[in-house]
Tab-separated table of C-alpha atoms in Angstrom:
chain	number	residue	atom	x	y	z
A	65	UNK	CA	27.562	-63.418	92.215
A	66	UNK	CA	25.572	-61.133	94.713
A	67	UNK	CA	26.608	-58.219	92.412
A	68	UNK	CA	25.025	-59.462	89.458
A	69	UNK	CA	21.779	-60.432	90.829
A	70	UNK	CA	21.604	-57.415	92.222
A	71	UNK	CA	22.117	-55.417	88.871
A	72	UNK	CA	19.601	-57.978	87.745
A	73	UNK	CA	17.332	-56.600	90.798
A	74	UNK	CA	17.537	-53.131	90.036
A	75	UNK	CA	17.132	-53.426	86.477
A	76	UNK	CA	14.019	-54.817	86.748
A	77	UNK	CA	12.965	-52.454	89.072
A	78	UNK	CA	14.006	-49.492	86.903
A	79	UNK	CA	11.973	-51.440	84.113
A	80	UNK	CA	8.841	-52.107	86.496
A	81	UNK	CA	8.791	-48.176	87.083
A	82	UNK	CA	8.960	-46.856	83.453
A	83	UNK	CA	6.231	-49.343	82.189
A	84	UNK	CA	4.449	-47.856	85.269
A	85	UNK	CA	5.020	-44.545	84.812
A	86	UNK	CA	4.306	-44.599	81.304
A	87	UNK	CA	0.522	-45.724	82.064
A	88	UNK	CA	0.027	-43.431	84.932
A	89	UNK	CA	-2.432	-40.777	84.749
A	90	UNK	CA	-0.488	-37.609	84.660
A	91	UNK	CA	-3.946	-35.490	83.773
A	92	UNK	CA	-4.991	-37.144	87.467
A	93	UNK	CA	-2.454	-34.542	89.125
A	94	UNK	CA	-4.197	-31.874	87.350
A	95	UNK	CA	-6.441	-29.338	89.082
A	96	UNK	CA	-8.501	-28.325	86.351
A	97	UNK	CA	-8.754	-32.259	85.692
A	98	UNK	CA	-10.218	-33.713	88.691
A	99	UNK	CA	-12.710	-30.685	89.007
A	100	UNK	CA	-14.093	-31.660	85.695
A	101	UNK	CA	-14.051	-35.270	86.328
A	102	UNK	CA	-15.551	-34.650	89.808
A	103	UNK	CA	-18.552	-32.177	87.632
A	104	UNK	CA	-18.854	-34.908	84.966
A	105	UNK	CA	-19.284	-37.902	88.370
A	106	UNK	CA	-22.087	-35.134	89.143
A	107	UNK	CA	-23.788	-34.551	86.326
A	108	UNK	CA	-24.063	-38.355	85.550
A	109	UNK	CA	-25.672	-38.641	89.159
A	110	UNK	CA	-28.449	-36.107	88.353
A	111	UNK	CA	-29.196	-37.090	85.152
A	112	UNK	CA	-28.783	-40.592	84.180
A	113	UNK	CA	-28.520	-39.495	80.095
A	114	UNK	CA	-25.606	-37.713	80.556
A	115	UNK	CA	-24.408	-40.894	82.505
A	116	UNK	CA	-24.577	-42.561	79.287
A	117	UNK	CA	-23.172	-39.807	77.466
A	118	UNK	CA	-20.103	-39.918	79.968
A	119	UNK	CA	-20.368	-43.285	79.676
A	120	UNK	CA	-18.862	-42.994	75.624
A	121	UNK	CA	-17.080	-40.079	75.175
A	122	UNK	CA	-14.113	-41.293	77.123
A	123	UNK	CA	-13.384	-42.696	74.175
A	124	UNK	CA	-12.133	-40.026	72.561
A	125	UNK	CA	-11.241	-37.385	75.352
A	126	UNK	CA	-10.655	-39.558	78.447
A	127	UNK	CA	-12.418	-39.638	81.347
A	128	UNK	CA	-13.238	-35.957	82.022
A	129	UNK	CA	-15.833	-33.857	80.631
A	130	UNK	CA	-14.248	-31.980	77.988
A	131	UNK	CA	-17.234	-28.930	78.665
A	132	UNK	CA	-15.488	-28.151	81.711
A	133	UNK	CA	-11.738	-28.385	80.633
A	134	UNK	CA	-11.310	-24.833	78.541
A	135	UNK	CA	-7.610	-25.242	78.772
A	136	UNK	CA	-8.056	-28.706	77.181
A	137	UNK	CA	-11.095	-27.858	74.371
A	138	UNK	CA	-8.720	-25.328	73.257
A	139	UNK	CA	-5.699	-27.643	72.646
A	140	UNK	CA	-8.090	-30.166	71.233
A	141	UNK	CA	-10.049	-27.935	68.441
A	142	UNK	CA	-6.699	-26.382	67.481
A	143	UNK	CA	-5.453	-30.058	66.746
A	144	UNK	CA	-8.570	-30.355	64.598
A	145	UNK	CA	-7.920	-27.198	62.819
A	146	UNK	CA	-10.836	-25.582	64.062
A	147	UNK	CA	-10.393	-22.106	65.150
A	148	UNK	CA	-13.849	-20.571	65.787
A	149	UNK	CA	-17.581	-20.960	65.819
A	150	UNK	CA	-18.288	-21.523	62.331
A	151	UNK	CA	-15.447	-23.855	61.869
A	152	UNK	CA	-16.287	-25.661	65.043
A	153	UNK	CA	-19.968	-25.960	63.638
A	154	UNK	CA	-19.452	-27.063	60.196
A	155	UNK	CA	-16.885	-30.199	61.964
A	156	UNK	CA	-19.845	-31.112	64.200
A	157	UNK	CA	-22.010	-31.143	61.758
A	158	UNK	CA	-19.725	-33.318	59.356
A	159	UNK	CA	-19.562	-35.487	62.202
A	160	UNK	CA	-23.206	-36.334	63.057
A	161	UNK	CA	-24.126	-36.239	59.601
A	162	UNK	CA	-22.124	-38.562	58.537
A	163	UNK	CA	-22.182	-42.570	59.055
A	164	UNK	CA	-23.738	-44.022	61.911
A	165	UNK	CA	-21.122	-45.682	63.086
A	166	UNK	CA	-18.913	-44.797	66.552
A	167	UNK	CA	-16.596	-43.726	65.098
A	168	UNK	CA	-18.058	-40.085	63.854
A	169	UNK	CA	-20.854	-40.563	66.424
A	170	UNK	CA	-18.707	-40.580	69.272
A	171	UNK	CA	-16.379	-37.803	67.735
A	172	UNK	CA	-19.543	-35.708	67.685
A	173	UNK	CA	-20.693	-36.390	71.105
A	174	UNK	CA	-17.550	-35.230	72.350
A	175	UNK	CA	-16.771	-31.896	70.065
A	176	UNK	CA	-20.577	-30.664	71.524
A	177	UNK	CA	-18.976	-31.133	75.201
A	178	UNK	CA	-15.776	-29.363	73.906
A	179	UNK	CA	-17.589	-26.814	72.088
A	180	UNK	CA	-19.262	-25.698	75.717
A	181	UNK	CA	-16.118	-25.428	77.357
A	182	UNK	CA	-14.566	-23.080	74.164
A	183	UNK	CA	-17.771	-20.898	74.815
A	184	UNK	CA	-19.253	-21.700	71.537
A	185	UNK	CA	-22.340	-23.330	72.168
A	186	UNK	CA	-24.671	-23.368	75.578
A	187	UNK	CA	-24.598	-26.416	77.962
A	188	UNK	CA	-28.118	-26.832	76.846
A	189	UNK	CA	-27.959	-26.612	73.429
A	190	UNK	CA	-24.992	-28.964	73.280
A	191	UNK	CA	-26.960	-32.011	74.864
A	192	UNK	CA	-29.785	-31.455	72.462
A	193	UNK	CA	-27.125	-32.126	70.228
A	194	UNK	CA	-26.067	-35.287	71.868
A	195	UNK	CA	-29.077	-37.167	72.632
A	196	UNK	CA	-29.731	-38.248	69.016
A	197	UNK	CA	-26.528	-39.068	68.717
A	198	UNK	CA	-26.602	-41.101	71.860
A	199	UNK	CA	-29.724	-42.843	70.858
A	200	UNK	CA	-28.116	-43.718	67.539
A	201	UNK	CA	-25.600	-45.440	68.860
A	202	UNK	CA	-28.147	-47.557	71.303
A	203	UNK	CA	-29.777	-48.389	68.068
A	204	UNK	CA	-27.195	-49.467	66.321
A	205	UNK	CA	-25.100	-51.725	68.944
A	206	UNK	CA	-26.309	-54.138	71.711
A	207	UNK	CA	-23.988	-53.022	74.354
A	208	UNK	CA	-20.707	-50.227	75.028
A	209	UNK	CA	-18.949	-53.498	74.333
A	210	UNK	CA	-19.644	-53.710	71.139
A	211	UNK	CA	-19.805	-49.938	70.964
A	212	UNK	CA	-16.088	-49.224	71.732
A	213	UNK	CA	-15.014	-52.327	69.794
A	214	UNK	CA	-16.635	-50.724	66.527
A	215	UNK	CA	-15.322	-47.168	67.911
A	216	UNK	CA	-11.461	-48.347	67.744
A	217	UNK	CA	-12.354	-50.076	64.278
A	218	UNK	CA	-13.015	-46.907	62.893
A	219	UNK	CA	-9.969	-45.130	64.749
A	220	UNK	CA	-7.994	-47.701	63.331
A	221	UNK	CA	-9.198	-47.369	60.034
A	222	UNK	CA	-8.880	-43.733	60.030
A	223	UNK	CA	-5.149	-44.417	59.842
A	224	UNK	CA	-4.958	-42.650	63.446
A	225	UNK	CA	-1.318	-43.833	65.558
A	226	UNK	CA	-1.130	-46.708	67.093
A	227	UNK	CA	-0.621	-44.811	70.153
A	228	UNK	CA	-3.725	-43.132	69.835
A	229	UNK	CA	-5.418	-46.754	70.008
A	230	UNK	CA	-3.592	-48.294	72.783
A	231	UNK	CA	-4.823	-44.643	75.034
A	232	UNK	CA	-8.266	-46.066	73.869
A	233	UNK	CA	-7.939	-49.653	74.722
A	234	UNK	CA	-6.728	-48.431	78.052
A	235	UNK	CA	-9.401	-46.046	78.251
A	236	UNK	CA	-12.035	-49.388	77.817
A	237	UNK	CA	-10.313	-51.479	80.452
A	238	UNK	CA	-11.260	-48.244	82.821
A	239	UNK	CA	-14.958	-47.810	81.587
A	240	UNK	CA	-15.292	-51.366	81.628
A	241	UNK	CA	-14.424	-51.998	85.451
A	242	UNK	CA	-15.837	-48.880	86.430
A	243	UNK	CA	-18.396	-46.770	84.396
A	244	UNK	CA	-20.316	-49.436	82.344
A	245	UNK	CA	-21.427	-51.559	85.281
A	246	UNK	CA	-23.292	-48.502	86.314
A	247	UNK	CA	-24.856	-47.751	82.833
A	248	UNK	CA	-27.812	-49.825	81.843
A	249	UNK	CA	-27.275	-49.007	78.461
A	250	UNK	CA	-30.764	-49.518	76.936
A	251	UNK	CA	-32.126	-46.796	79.483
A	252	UNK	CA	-34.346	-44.283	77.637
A	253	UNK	CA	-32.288	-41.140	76.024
Protein backbone atom coordinates (compact mmCIF):
# COMPACT_ATOMS: atom_id res chain seq x y z
CA UNK A 1 0.00 0.00 0.00
CA UNK A 2 3.01 2.34 0.91
CA UNK A 3 4.27 1.64 -2.66
CA UNK A 4 1.41 2.95 -4.36
CA UNK A 5 0.96 6.08 -2.52
CA UNK A 6 4.20 6.69 -3.02
CA UNK A 7 4.05 6.35 -6.93
CA UNK A 8 1.00 8.48 -6.33
CA UNK A 9 3.54 10.99 -4.44
CA UNK A 10 6.00 11.23 -7.00
CA UNK A 11 3.73 11.49 -9.78
CA UNK A 12 2.35 14.40 -8.63
CA UNK A 13 5.45 15.82 -7.95
CA UNK A 14 6.82 15.11 -11.45
CA UNK A 15 3.41 16.79 -12.59
CA UNK A 16 3.79 19.87 -10.09
CA UNK A 17 7.34 20.46 -11.77
CA UNK A 18 6.44 20.36 -15.53
CA UNK A 19 3.35 22.70 -15.07
CA UNK A 20 6.06 24.75 -13.24
CA UNK A 21 8.60 24.61 -15.48
CA UNK A 22 6.52 25.21 -18.33
CA UNK A 23 5.54 28.83 -16.89
CA UNK A 24 8.96 29.71 -15.75
CA UNK A 25 10.73 32.49 -17.25
CA UNK A 26 13.53 30.98 -19.17
CA UNK A 27 14.35 34.66 -20.91
CA UNK A 28 14.91 35.58 -16.87
CA UNK A 29 18.28 33.46 -17.05
CA UNK A 30 19.28 35.48 -19.91
CA UNK A 31 22.04 38.09 -19.76
CA UNK A 32 21.10 40.19 -22.49
CA UNK A 33 17.47 39.90 -20.86
CA UNK A 34 17.75 41.25 -17.49
CA UNK A 35 20.10 44.12 -18.77
CA UNK A 36 17.29 45.27 -20.92
CA UNK A 37 14.68 44.77 -18.40
CA UNK A 38 16.93 46.44 -15.78
CA UNK A 39 17.38 49.68 -18.81
CA UNK A 40 13.62 49.54 -19.50
CA UNK A 41 12.99 49.67 -14.99
CA UNK A 42 15.34 52.83 -15.74
CA UNK A 43 14.05 54.51 -18.32
CA UNK A 44 10.45 54.26 -16.85
CA UNK A 45 12.01 55.92 -13.61
CA UNK A 46 13.30 58.99 -15.55
CA UNK A 47 10.63 59.50 -17.63
CA UNK A 48 7.26 58.61 -16.52
CA UNK A 49 5.93 58.37 -20.54
CA UNK A 50 8.02 55.73 -21.29
CA UNK A 51 6.63 54.18 -17.97
CA UNK A 52 3.46 54.04 -19.71
CA UNK A 53 4.89 52.96 -22.82
CA UNK A 54 6.57 49.97 -20.83
CA UNK A 55 3.60 49.78 -19.20
CA UNK A 56 1.79 48.21 -22.80
CA UNK A 57 4.16 46.82 -24.88
CA UNK A 58 4.61 43.77 -22.73
CA UNK A 59 1.92 42.78 -24.44
CA UNK A 60 3.38 41.85 -27.32
CA UNK A 61 7.21 41.39 -26.50
CA UNK A 62 7.21 40.61 -22.76
CA UNK A 63 8.53 42.43 -20.21
CA UNK A 64 11.83 43.75 -21.65
CA UNK A 65 12.46 46.56 -23.84
CA UNK A 66 12.74 45.16 -27.15
CA UNK A 67 15.25 48.54 -28.13
CA UNK A 68 17.80 47.00 -26.11
CA UNK A 69 17.48 43.22 -27.06
CA UNK A 70 19.30 43.21 -30.78
CA UNK A 71 19.55 39.49 -30.55
CA UNK A 72 15.77 39.43 -29.94
CA UNK A 73 14.53 42.47 -32.59
CA UNK A 74 16.29 40.42 -35.03
CA UNK A 75 14.42 37.11 -34.41
CA UNK A 76 11.27 39.10 -34.08
CA UNK A 77 11.31 41.26 -37.54
CA UNK A 78 12.48 38.11 -39.36
CA UNK A 79 9.20 36.37 -38.00
CA UNK A 80 7.37 39.36 -39.47
CA UNK A 81 9.07 39.08 -42.73
CA UNK A 82 10.72 42.22 -42.44
CA UNK A 83 14.24 42.27 -43.48
CA UNK A 84 15.42 45.92 -43.63
CA UNK A 85 14.65 49.56 -43.20
CA UNK A 86 12.17 50.09 -45.76
CA UNK A 87 10.35 46.95 -44.99
CA UNK A 88 10.51 47.64 -41.31
CA UNK A 89 9.03 51.21 -42.13
CA UNK A 90 6.28 50.45 -44.41
CA UNK A 91 5.00 47.54 -41.34
CA UNK A 92 5.11 50.42 -38.83
CA UNK A 93 3.46 52.49 -40.73
CA UNK A 94 0.63 49.87 -41.64
CA UNK A 95 0.44 49.51 -38.09
CA UNK A 96 -0.24 53.03 -36.73
CA UNK A 97 -2.19 53.85 -39.61
CA UNK A 98 -4.44 51.53 -39.31
CA UNK A 99 -7.46 51.08 -36.66
CA UNK A 100 -7.27 52.51 -33.41
CA UNK A 101 -7.65 49.73 -31.64
CA UNK A 102 -4.73 47.76 -29.35
CA UNK A 103 -4.36 45.57 -31.27
CA UNK A 104 -2.24 47.46 -34.24
CA UNK A 105 -1.56 50.24 -31.70
CA UNK A 106 0.27 48.19 -29.43
CA UNK A 107 2.00 46.21 -32.36
CA UNK A 108 3.30 49.62 -33.40
CA UNK A 109 4.49 50.77 -30.12
CA UNK A 110 6.53 47.84 -29.88
CA UNK A 111 8.10 47.44 -33.66
CA UNK A 112 9.45 51.42 -32.94
CA UNK A 113 11.30 49.88 -29.70
CA UNK A 114 12.44 46.90 -31.92
CA UNK A 115 13.30 48.98 -34.75
CA UNK A 116 16.02 50.89 -32.26
CA UNK A 117 17.55 47.86 -31.20
CA UNK A 118 17.91 46.54 -35.23
CA UNK A 119 19.66 50.02 -35.74
CA UNK A 120 17.00 51.29 -37.95
CA UNK A 121 15.62 54.15 -36.37
CA UNK A 122 17.18 56.55 -33.40
CA UNK A 123 16.01 56.15 -29.74
CA UNK A 124 14.60 59.55 -30.26
CA UNK A 125 12.91 59.32 -33.23
CA UNK A 126 11.27 56.07 -32.21
CA UNK A 127 9.39 57.66 -29.11
CA UNK A 128 8.16 60.46 -31.27
CA UNK A 129 6.70 57.68 -32.89
CA UNK A 130 5.14 56.26 -29.83
CA UNK A 131 3.64 59.01 -28.01
CA UNK A 132 0.67 59.42 -30.39
CA UNK A 133 0.23 56.13 -30.34
CA UNK A 134 0.29 56.02 -26.60
CA UNK A 135 -2.09 58.86 -26.32
CA UNK A 136 -4.45 57.05 -28.68
CA UNK A 137 -4.82 54.37 -26.75
CA UNK A 138 -5.53 56.69 -23.42
CA UNK A 139 -8.21 58.10 -25.57
CA UNK A 140 -9.74 55.35 -26.56
CA UNK A 141 -9.88 53.05 -23.23
CA UNK A 142 -10.49 54.01 -19.54
CA UNK A 143 -7.81 51.93 -18.07
CA UNK A 144 -4.73 49.07 -19.21
CA UNK A 145 -7.58 46.88 -18.07
CA UNK A 146 -9.61 47.45 -20.58
CA UNK A 147 -6.63 48.10 -22.80
CA UNK A 148 -5.15 44.53 -22.74
CA UNK A 149 -8.64 43.00 -22.69
CA UNK A 150 -9.33 44.72 -26.21
CA UNK A 151 -5.48 43.93 -27.09
CA UNK A 152 -6.05 39.95 -26.77
CA UNK A 153 -9.51 40.50 -28.65
CA UNK A 154 -7.75 41.53 -31.52
CA UNK A 155 -4.88 38.80 -31.11
CA UNK A 156 -7.53 36.47 -30.97
CA UNK A 157 -9.24 37.61 -33.83
CA UNK A 158 -6.21 37.77 -35.86
CA UNK A 159 -6.40 33.98 -35.82
CA UNK A 160 -2.93 34.13 -33.81
CA UNK A 161 -2.28 30.43 -31.58
CA UNK A 162 -3.77 29.91 -28.72
CA UNK A 163 -0.45 29.74 -27.25
CA UNK A 164 0.37 33.03 -28.29
CA UNK A 165 -2.73 34.23 -26.06
CA UNK A 166 -2.23 32.30 -22.99
CA UNK A 167 1.87 34.07 -23.08
CA UNK A 168 -0.38 37.26 -23.09
CA UNK A 169 -2.82 36.49 -20.41
CA UNK A 170 0.18 35.54 -18.38
CA UNK A 171 1.92 38.51 -19.40
CA UNK A 172 -1.40 40.67 -17.78
CA UNK A 173 -1.45 38.76 -14.52
CA UNK A 174 2.41 40.19 -14.29
CA UNK A 175 1.62 43.88 -15.37
CA UNK A 176 -1.33 43.74 -13.36
CA UNK A 177 0.38 42.91 -9.87
CA UNK A 178 3.31 44.75 -10.71
CA UNK A 179 3.60 47.51 -13.44
CA UNK A 180 0.03 49.00 -13.58
CA UNK A 181 -0.23 49.90 -9.91
CA UNK A 182 2.62 52.18 -10.65
CA UNK A 183 1.11 53.73 -13.88
CA UNK A 184 -1.51 56.36 -13.41
CA UNK A 185 -2.65 55.84 -16.71
CA UNK A 186 -4.35 59.18 -17.52
CA UNK A 187 -0.87 60.97 -16.84
CA UNK A 188 -0.10 63.44 -19.65
CA UNK A 189 1.85 61.77 -22.84
Amino acid sequence: MWGLWFAIGIGAAAVLGAVAWAFRRPEADDPEWRAAFDATQAQAQADPRKAWAAAVYPLTVGEADPGARPKYATALLAGLGITDAVSFERAVAELAGGDDSAWPLVRAIALWRVGVGRGWCADDQAWGHIWPLCRALQARYSDFEHLAADYLRGLRAAGRPEARAHHTEQTVITLRAEVWPEVAYGQAI
